[in-house]
Short mmCIF file of C-alpha atoms and ligand atoms in Angstrom, two decimals:
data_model
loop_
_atom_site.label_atom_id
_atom_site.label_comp_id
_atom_site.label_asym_id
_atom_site.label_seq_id
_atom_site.Cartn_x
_atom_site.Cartn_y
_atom_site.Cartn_z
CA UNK Z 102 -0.79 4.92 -127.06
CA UNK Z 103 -0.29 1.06 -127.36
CA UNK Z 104 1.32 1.61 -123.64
CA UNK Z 105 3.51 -1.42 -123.68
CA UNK Z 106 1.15 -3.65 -126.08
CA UNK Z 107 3.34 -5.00 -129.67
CA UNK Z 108 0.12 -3.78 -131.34
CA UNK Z 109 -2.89 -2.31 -130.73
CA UNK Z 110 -4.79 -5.62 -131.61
CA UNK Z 111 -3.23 -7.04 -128.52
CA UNK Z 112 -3.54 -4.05 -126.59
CA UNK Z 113 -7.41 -4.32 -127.49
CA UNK Z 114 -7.55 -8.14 -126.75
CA UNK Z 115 -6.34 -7.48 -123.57
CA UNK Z 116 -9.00 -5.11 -123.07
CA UNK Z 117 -11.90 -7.22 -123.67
CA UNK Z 118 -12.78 -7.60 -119.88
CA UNK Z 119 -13.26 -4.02 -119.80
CA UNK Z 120 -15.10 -3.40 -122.78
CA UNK Z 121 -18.26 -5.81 -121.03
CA UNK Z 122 -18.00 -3.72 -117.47
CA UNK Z 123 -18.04 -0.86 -118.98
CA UNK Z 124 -21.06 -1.28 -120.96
CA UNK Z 125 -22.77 -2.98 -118.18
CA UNK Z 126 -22.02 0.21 -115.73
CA UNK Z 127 -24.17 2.47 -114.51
CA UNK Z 128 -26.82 0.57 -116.34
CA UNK Z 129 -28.30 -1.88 -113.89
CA UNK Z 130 -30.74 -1.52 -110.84
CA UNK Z 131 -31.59 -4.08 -108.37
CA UNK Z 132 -30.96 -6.66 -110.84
CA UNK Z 133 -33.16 -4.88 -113.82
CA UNK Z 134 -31.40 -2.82 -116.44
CA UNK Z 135 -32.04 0.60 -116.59
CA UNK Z 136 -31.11 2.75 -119.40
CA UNK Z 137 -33.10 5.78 -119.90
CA UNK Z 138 -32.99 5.95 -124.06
CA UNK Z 139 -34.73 2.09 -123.76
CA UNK Z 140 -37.36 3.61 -121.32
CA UNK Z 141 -38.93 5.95 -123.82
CA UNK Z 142 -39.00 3.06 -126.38
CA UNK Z 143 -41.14 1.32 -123.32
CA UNK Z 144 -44.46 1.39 -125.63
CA UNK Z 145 -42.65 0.41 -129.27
CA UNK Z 146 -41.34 -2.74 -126.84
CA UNK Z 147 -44.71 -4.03 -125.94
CA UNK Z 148 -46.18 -3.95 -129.57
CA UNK Z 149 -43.52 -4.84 -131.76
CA UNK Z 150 -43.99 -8.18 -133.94
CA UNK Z 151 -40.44 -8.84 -135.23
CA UNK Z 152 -37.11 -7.45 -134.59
CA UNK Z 153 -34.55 -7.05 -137.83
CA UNK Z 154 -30.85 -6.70 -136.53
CA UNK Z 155 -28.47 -5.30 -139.73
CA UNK Z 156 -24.49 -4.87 -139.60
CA UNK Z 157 -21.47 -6.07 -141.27
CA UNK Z 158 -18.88 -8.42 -141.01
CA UNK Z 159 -17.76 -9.22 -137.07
CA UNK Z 160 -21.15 -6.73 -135.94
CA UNK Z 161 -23.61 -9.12 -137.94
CA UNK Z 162 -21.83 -12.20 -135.98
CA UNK Z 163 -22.24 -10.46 -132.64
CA UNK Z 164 -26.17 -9.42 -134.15
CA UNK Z 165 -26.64 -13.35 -134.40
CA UNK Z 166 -25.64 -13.93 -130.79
CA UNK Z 167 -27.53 -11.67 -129.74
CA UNK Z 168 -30.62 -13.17 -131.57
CA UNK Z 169 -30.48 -16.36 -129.07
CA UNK Z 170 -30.85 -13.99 -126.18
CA UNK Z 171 -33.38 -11.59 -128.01
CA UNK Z 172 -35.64 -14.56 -128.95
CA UNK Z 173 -35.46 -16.11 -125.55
CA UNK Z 174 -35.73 -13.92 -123.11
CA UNK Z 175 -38.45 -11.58 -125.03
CA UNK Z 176 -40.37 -14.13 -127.65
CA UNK Z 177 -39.82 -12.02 -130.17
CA UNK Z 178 -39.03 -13.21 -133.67
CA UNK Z 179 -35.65 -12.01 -134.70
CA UNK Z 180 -33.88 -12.03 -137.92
CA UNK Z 181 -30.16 -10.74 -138.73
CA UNK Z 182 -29.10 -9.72 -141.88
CA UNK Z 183 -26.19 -8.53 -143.53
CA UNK Z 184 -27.15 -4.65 -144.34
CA UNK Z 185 -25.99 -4.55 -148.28
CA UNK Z 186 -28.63 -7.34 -148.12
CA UNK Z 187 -31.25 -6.04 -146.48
CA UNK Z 188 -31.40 -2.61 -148.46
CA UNK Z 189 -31.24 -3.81 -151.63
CA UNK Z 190 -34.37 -6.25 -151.33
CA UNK Z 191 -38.01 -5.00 -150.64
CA UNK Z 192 -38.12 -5.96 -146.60
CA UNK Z 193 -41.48 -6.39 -145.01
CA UNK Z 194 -40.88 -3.87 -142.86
CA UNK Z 195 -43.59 -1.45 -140.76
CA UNK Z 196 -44.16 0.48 -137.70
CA UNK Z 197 -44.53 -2.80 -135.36
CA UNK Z 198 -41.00 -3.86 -136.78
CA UNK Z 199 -37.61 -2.67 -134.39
CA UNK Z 200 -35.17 -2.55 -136.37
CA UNK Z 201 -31.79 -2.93 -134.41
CA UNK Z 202 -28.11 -1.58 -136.16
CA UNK Z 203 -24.97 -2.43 -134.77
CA UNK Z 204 -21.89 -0.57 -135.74
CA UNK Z 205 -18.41 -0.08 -133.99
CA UNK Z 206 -17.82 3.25 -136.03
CA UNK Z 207 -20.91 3.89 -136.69
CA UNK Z 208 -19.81 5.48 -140.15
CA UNK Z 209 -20.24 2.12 -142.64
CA UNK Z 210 -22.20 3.22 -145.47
CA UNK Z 211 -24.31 0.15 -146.53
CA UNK Z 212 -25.66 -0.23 -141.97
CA UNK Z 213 -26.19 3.65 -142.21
CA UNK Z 214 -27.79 3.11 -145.60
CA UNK Z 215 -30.22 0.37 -143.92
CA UNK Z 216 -31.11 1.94 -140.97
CA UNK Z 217 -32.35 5.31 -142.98
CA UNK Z 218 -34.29 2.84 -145.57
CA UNK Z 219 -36.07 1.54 -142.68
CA UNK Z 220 -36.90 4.24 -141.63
CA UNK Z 221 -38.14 5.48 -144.78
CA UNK Z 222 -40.54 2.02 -144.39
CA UNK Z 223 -41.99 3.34 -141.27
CA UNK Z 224 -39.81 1.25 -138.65
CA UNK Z 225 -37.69 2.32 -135.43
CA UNK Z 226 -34.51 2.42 -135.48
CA UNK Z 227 -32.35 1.47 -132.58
CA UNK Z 228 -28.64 1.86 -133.09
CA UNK Z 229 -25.92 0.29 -131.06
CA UNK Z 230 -22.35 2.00 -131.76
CA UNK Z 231 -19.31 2.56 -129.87
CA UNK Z 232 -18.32 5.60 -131.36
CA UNK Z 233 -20.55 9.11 -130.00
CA UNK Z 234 -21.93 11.20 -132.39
CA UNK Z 235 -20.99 8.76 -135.28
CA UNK Z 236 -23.96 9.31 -138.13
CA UNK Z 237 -25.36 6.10 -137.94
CA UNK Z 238 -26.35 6.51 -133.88
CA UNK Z 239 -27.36 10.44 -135.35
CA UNK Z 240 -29.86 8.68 -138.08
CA UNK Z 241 -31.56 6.60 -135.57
CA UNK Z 242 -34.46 7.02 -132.99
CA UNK Z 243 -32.59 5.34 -129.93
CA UNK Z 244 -29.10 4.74 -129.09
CA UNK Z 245 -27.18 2.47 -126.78
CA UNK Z 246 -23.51 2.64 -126.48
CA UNK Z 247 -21.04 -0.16 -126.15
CA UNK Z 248 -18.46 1.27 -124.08
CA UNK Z 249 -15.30 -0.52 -125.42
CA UNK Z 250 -13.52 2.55 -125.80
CA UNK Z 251 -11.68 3.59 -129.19
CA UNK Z 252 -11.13 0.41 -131.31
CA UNK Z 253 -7.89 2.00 -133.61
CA UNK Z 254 -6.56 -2.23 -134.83
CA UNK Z 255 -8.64 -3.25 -138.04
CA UNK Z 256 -9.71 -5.85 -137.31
CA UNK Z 257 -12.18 -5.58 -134.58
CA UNK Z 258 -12.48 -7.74 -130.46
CA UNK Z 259 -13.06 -5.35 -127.71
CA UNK Z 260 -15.86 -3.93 -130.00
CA UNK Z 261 -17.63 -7.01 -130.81
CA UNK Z 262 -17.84 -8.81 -126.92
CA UNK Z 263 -19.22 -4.80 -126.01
CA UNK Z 264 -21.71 -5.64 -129.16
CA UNK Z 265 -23.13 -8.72 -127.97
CA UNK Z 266 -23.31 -6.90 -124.51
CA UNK Z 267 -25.53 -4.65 -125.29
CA UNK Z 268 -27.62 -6.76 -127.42
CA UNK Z 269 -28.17 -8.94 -123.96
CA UNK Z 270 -28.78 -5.72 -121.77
CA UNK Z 271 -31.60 -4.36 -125.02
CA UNK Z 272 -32.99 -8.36 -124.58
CA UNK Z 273 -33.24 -8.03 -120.74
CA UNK Z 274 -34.40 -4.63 -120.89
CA UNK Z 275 -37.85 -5.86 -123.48
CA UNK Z 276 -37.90 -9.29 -121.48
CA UNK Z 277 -39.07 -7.60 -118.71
CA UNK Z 278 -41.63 -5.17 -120.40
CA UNK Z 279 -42.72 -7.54 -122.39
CA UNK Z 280 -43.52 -9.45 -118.85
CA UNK Z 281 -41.82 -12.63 -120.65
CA UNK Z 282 -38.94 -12.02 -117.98
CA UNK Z 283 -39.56 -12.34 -114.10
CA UNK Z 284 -37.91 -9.62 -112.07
CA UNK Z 285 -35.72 -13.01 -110.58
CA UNK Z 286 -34.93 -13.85 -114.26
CA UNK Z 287 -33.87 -10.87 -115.31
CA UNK Z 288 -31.56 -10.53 -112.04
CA UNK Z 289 -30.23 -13.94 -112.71
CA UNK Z 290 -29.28 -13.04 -115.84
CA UNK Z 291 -27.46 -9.75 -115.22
CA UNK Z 292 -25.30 -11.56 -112.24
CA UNK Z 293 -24.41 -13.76 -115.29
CA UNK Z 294 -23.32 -10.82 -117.53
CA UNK Z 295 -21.56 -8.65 -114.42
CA UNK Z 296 -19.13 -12.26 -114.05
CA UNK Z 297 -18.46 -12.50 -117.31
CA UNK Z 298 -15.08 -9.80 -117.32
CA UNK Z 299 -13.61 -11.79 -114.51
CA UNK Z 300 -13.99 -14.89 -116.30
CA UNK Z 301 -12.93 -13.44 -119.80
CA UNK Z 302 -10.44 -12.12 -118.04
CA UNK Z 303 -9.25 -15.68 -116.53
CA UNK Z 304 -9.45 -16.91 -120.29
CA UNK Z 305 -6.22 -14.72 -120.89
CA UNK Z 306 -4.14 -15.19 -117.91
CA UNK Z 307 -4.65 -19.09 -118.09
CA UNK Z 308 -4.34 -19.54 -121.96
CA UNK Z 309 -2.68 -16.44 -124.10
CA UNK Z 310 0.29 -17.91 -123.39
CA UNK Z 311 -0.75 -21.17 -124.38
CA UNK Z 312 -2.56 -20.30 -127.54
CA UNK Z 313 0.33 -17.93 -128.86
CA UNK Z 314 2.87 -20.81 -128.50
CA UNK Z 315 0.52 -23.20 -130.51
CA UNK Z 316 -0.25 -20.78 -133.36
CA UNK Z 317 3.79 -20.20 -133.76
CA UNK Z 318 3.48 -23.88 -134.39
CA UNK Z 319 0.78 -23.89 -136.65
CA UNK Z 320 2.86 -21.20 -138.89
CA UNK Z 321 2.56 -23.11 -141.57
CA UNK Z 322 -1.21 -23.82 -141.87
CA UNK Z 323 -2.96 -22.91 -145.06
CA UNK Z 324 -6.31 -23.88 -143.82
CA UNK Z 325 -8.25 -23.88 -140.46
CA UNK Z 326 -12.07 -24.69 -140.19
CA UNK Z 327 -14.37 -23.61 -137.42
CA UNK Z 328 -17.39 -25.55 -136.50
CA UNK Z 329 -19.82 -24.58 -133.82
CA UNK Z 330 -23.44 -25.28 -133.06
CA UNK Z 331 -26.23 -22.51 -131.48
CA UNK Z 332 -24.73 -19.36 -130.05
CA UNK Z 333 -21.23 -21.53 -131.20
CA UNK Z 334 -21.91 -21.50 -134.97
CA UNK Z 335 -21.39 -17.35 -135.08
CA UNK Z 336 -18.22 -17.72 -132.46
CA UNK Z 337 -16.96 -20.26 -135.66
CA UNK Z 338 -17.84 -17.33 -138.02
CA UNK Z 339 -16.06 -14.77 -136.14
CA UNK Z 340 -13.06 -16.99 -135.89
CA UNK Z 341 -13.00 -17.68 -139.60
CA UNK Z 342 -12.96 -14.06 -140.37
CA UNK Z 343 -10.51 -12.97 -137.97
CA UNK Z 344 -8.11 -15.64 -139.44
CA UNK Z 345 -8.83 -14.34 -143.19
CA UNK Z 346 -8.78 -11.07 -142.06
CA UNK Z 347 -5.31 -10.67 -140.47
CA UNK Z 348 -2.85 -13.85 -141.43
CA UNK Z 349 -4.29 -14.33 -144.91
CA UNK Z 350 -5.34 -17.65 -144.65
CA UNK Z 351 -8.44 -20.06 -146.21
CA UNK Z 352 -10.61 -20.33 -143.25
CA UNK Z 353 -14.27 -21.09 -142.53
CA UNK Z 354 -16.45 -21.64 -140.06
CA UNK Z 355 -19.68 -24.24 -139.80
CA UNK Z 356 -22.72 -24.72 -138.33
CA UNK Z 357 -21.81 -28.17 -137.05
CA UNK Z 358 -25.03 -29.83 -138.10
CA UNK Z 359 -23.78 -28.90 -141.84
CA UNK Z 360 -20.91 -31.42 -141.61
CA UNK Z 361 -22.88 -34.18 -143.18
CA UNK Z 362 -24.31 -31.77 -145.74
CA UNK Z 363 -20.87 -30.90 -147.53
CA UNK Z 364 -17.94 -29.72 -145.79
CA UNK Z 365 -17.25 -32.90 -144.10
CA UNK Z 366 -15.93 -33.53 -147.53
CA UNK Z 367 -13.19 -30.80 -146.71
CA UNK Z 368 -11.46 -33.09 -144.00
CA UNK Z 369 -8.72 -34.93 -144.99
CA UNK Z 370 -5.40 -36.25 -142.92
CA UNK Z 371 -3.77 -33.04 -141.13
CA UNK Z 372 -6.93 -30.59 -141.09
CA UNK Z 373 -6.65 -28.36 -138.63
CA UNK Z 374 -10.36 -28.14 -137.28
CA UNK Z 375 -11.62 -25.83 -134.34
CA UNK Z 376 -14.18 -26.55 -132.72
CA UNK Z 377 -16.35 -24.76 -129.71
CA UNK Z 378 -18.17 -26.72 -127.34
CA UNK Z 379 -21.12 -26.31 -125.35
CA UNK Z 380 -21.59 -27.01 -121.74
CA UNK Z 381 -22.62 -30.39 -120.90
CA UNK Z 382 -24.28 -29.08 -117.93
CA UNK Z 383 -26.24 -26.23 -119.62
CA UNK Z 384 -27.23 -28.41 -122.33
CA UNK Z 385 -26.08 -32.36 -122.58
CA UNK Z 386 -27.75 -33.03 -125.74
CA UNK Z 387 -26.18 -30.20 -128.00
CA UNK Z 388 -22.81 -31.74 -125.88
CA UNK Z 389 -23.61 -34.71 -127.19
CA UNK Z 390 -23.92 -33.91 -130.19
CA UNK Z 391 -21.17 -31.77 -130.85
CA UNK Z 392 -18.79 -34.69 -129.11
CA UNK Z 393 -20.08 -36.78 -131.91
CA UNK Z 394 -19.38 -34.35 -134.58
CA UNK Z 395 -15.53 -34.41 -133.38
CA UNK Z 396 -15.65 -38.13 -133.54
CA UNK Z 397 -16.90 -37.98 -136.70
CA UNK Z 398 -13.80 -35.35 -138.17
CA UNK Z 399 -11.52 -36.87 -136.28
CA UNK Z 400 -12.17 -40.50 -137.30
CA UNK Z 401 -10.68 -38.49 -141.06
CA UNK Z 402 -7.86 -37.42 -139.88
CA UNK Z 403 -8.29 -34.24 -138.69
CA UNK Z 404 -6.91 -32.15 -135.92
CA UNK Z 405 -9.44 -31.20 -133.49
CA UNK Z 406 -8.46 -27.84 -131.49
CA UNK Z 407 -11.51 -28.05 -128.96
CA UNK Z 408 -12.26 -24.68 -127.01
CA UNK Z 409 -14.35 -26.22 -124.14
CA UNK Z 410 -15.29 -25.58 -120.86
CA UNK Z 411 -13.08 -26.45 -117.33
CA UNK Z 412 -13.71 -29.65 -116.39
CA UNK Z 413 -15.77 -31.02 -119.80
CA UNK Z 414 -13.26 -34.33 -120.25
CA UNK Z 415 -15.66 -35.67 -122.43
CA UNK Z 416 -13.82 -33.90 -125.43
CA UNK Z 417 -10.02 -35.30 -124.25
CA UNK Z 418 -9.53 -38.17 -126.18
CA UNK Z 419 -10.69 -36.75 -129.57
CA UNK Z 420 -8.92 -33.38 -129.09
CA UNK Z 421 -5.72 -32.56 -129.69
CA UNK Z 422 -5.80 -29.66 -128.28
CA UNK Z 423 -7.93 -28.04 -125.77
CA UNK Z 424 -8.72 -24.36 -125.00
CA UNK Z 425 -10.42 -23.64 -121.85
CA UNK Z 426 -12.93 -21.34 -120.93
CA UNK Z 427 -14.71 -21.10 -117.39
CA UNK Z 428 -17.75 -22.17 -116.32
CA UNK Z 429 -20.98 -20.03 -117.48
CA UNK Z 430 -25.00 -19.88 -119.03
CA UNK Z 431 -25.64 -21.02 -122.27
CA UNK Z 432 -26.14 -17.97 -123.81
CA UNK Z 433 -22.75 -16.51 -122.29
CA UNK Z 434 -20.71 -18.88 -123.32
CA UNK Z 435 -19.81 -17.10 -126.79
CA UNK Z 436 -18.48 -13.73 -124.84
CA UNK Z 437 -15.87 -16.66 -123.38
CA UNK Z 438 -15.27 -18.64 -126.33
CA UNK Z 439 -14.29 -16.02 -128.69
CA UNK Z 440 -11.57 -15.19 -126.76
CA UNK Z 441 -8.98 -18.34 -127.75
CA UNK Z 442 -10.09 -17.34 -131.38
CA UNK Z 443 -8.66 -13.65 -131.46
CA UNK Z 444 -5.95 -14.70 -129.30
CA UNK Z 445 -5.04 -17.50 -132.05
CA UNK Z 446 -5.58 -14.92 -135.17
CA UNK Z 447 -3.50 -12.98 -133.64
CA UNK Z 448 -0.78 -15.39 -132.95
CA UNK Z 449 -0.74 -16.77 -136.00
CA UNK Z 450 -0.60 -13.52 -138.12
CA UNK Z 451 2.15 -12.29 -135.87
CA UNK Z 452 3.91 -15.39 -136.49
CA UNK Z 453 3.66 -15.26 -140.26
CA UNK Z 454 5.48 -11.69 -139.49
CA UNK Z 455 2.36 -9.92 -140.40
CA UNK Z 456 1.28 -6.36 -139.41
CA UNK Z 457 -1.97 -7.49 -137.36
CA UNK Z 458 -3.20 -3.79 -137.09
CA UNK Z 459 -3.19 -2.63 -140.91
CA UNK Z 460 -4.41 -6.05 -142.77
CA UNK Z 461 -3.67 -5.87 -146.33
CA UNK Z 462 -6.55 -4.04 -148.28
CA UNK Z 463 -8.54 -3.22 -145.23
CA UNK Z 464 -9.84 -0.23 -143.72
CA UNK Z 465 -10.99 0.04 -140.43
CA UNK Z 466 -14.47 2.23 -141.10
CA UNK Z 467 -16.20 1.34 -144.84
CA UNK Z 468 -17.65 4.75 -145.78
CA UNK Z 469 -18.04 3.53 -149.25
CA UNK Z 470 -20.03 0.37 -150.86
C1 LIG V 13 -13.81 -7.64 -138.69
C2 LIG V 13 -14.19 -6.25 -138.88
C3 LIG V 13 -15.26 -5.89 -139.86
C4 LIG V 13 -16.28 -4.92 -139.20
C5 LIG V 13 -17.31 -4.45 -140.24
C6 LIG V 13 -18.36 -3.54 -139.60
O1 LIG V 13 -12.82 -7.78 -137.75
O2 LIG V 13 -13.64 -5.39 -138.23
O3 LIG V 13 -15.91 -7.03 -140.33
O4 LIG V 13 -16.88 -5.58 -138.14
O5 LIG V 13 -16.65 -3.74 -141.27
O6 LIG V 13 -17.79 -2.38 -139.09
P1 LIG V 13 -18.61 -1.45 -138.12
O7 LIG V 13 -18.87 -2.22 -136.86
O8 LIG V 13 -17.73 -0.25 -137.87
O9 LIG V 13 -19.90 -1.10 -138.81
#
């Protein structure tokens, strides 16, 4: 079933266009969403006071994208934590509290251990999986589907750009009950979302090719850092972890603001650094800054891989390599950027000679602590 695809990780990859259509279809109305399951939530929506988003791993990284959009476009506060965190602590949780899972198998034990504790506390439970009738979706009060279709590679892609898809159509979806959203917003927004295959799409005709050729050449690499600021900073997380995950390799990714605090120290002659970049025409100070912090990197040495958008030159003479991704909102930017980064873990893990579908001590659903 990997049809022509070397492994189902690049089978899946290639799918990532797909996985965001899908879960968009069917599920938008003259520029509103419409999902029926969010409907009967319609009264929860209007009086909740927080929002507490719990997953592991790559689902908690797509959980903190999805807490730019949530906070924005409804006001409410919004806090993601890892779900062996959040159940072993005392949460102040109650009935005015959402409390949002994300899953791709909907079968890891410490989410589905979370989501029935908060329950237990009194709170709703909204699930987002992409596996029906997996136990997590069955122990909570509302479900929406990501529709990446079956995610069989470890490590996971498809399933977490579907993730932070249906994070955005939930955050539309309140936005406008919550009247914080006008109908014109809201319809701006999903026009934004409905471009994004095409675009993601674009992102692997005009750079897989590209991006496998220069992680052959990075072979050798026993390090790679990831810096990235606002909806960027998770994109550097997810990077990091697809790198440890599946070529075995010290990686880690920054909130770019950190640099000063520490891991600047990390940079010396050689260091391969990654770095994502936010428009300069959705926002030219967090540009700004970001330029600076690759001045500041580069000025030790390192090598700056920047993944930035078409036409951003700003970023050429400190970059020794660039990644591009098209033009789009702030906020959709990570569905974009993330791309380059699977497409590189993947290269470089396949050019260490690695198995990029079975990672060593990995399993693809964690039933057990
Ligand atoms: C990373 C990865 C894991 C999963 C995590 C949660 O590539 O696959 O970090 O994201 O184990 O799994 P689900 O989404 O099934 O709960």
């Amino acid at each position: 079933e990997k049809g022509g695809w070397s492994s189902f990780m690049a089978k899946e990859v290639s799918e990532e266009p797909e996985a965001v259509a899908k879960t968009v279809l069917g599920r938008i109305r003259d520029g509103a969403v419409v999902i029926p399951e969010l409907e009967a939530l319609d009264d929860l929506f209007r009086g909740i006071t927080r929002v507490i988003v719990i997953a592991c791993g790559t689902a908690a990284y797509a959980g903190m994208v999805g807490k730019y959009a949530l906070e924005q476009w409804t006001r409410v506060p919004v806090d993601v934590e890892l779900a062996h965190e959040f159940r072993y602590r005392d949460p102040v949780i109650g009935a005015d509290t959402l409390v949002v899972s994300i899953s791709q198998s909907g079968e890891t034990m410490d989410t589905l251990m979370a989501v029935k504790y908060a329950r237990e506390q009194g709170a709703k439970t909204l699930s987002i999986c992409n596996t029906q009738g997996a136990t997590i979706p069955r122990e909570s009060d509302a479900i929406v589907y990501t529709h990446a279709g079956p995610e069989v590679a470890v490590a996971s892609t498809k399933a977490f750009v579907a993730q932070i898809t249906a994070l955005y159509l939930l955050a539309l979806h309140v936005g406008r009950v919550r009247g914080v959203l006008s109908a014109e917003q809201s319809a701006a927004n999903v026009r934004e979302l409905e471009a994004i295959p095409a675009k993601i799409s674009r992102v692997l005709e005009t750079e897989q090719a590209h991006i496998e050729q220069f992680a052959r050449w990075m072979g050798d690499t026993q390090s790679v850092l990831f810096l990235g600021r606002h909806v960027g900073y998770p994109i550097a997380l997810e990077g990091a972890l697809k790198l440890k995950e599946i070529s075995y390799i010290h990686a880690e990714g920054f909130a770019a603001g950190e640099l000063k605090h520490g891991p600047i120290a990390l940079i010396e002659p050689g260091q391969p650094v990654f770095v994502i970049v936010p428009s300069p025409r959705e926002s030219a100070e967090l540009h700004k800054k970001v330029v600076s912090n690759i001045q500041e990197i580069r000025a030790r040495g390192a090598r700056v891989i920047a993944v930035a958008e078409e036409g951003d030159a700003a970023v050429l003479p400190f970059a020794d390599e660039v990644l591009r991704i098209p033009l789009a909102g702030a906020l959709f930017e990570p569905l974009l950027a993330v791309v380059p980064l699977h497409i590189f873990a993947m290269g470089l893990a396949t050019a260490k000679g690695l198995d990029v579908d079975q990672p060593r001590n990995l399993a693809k659903s964690v039933t057990v602590e």
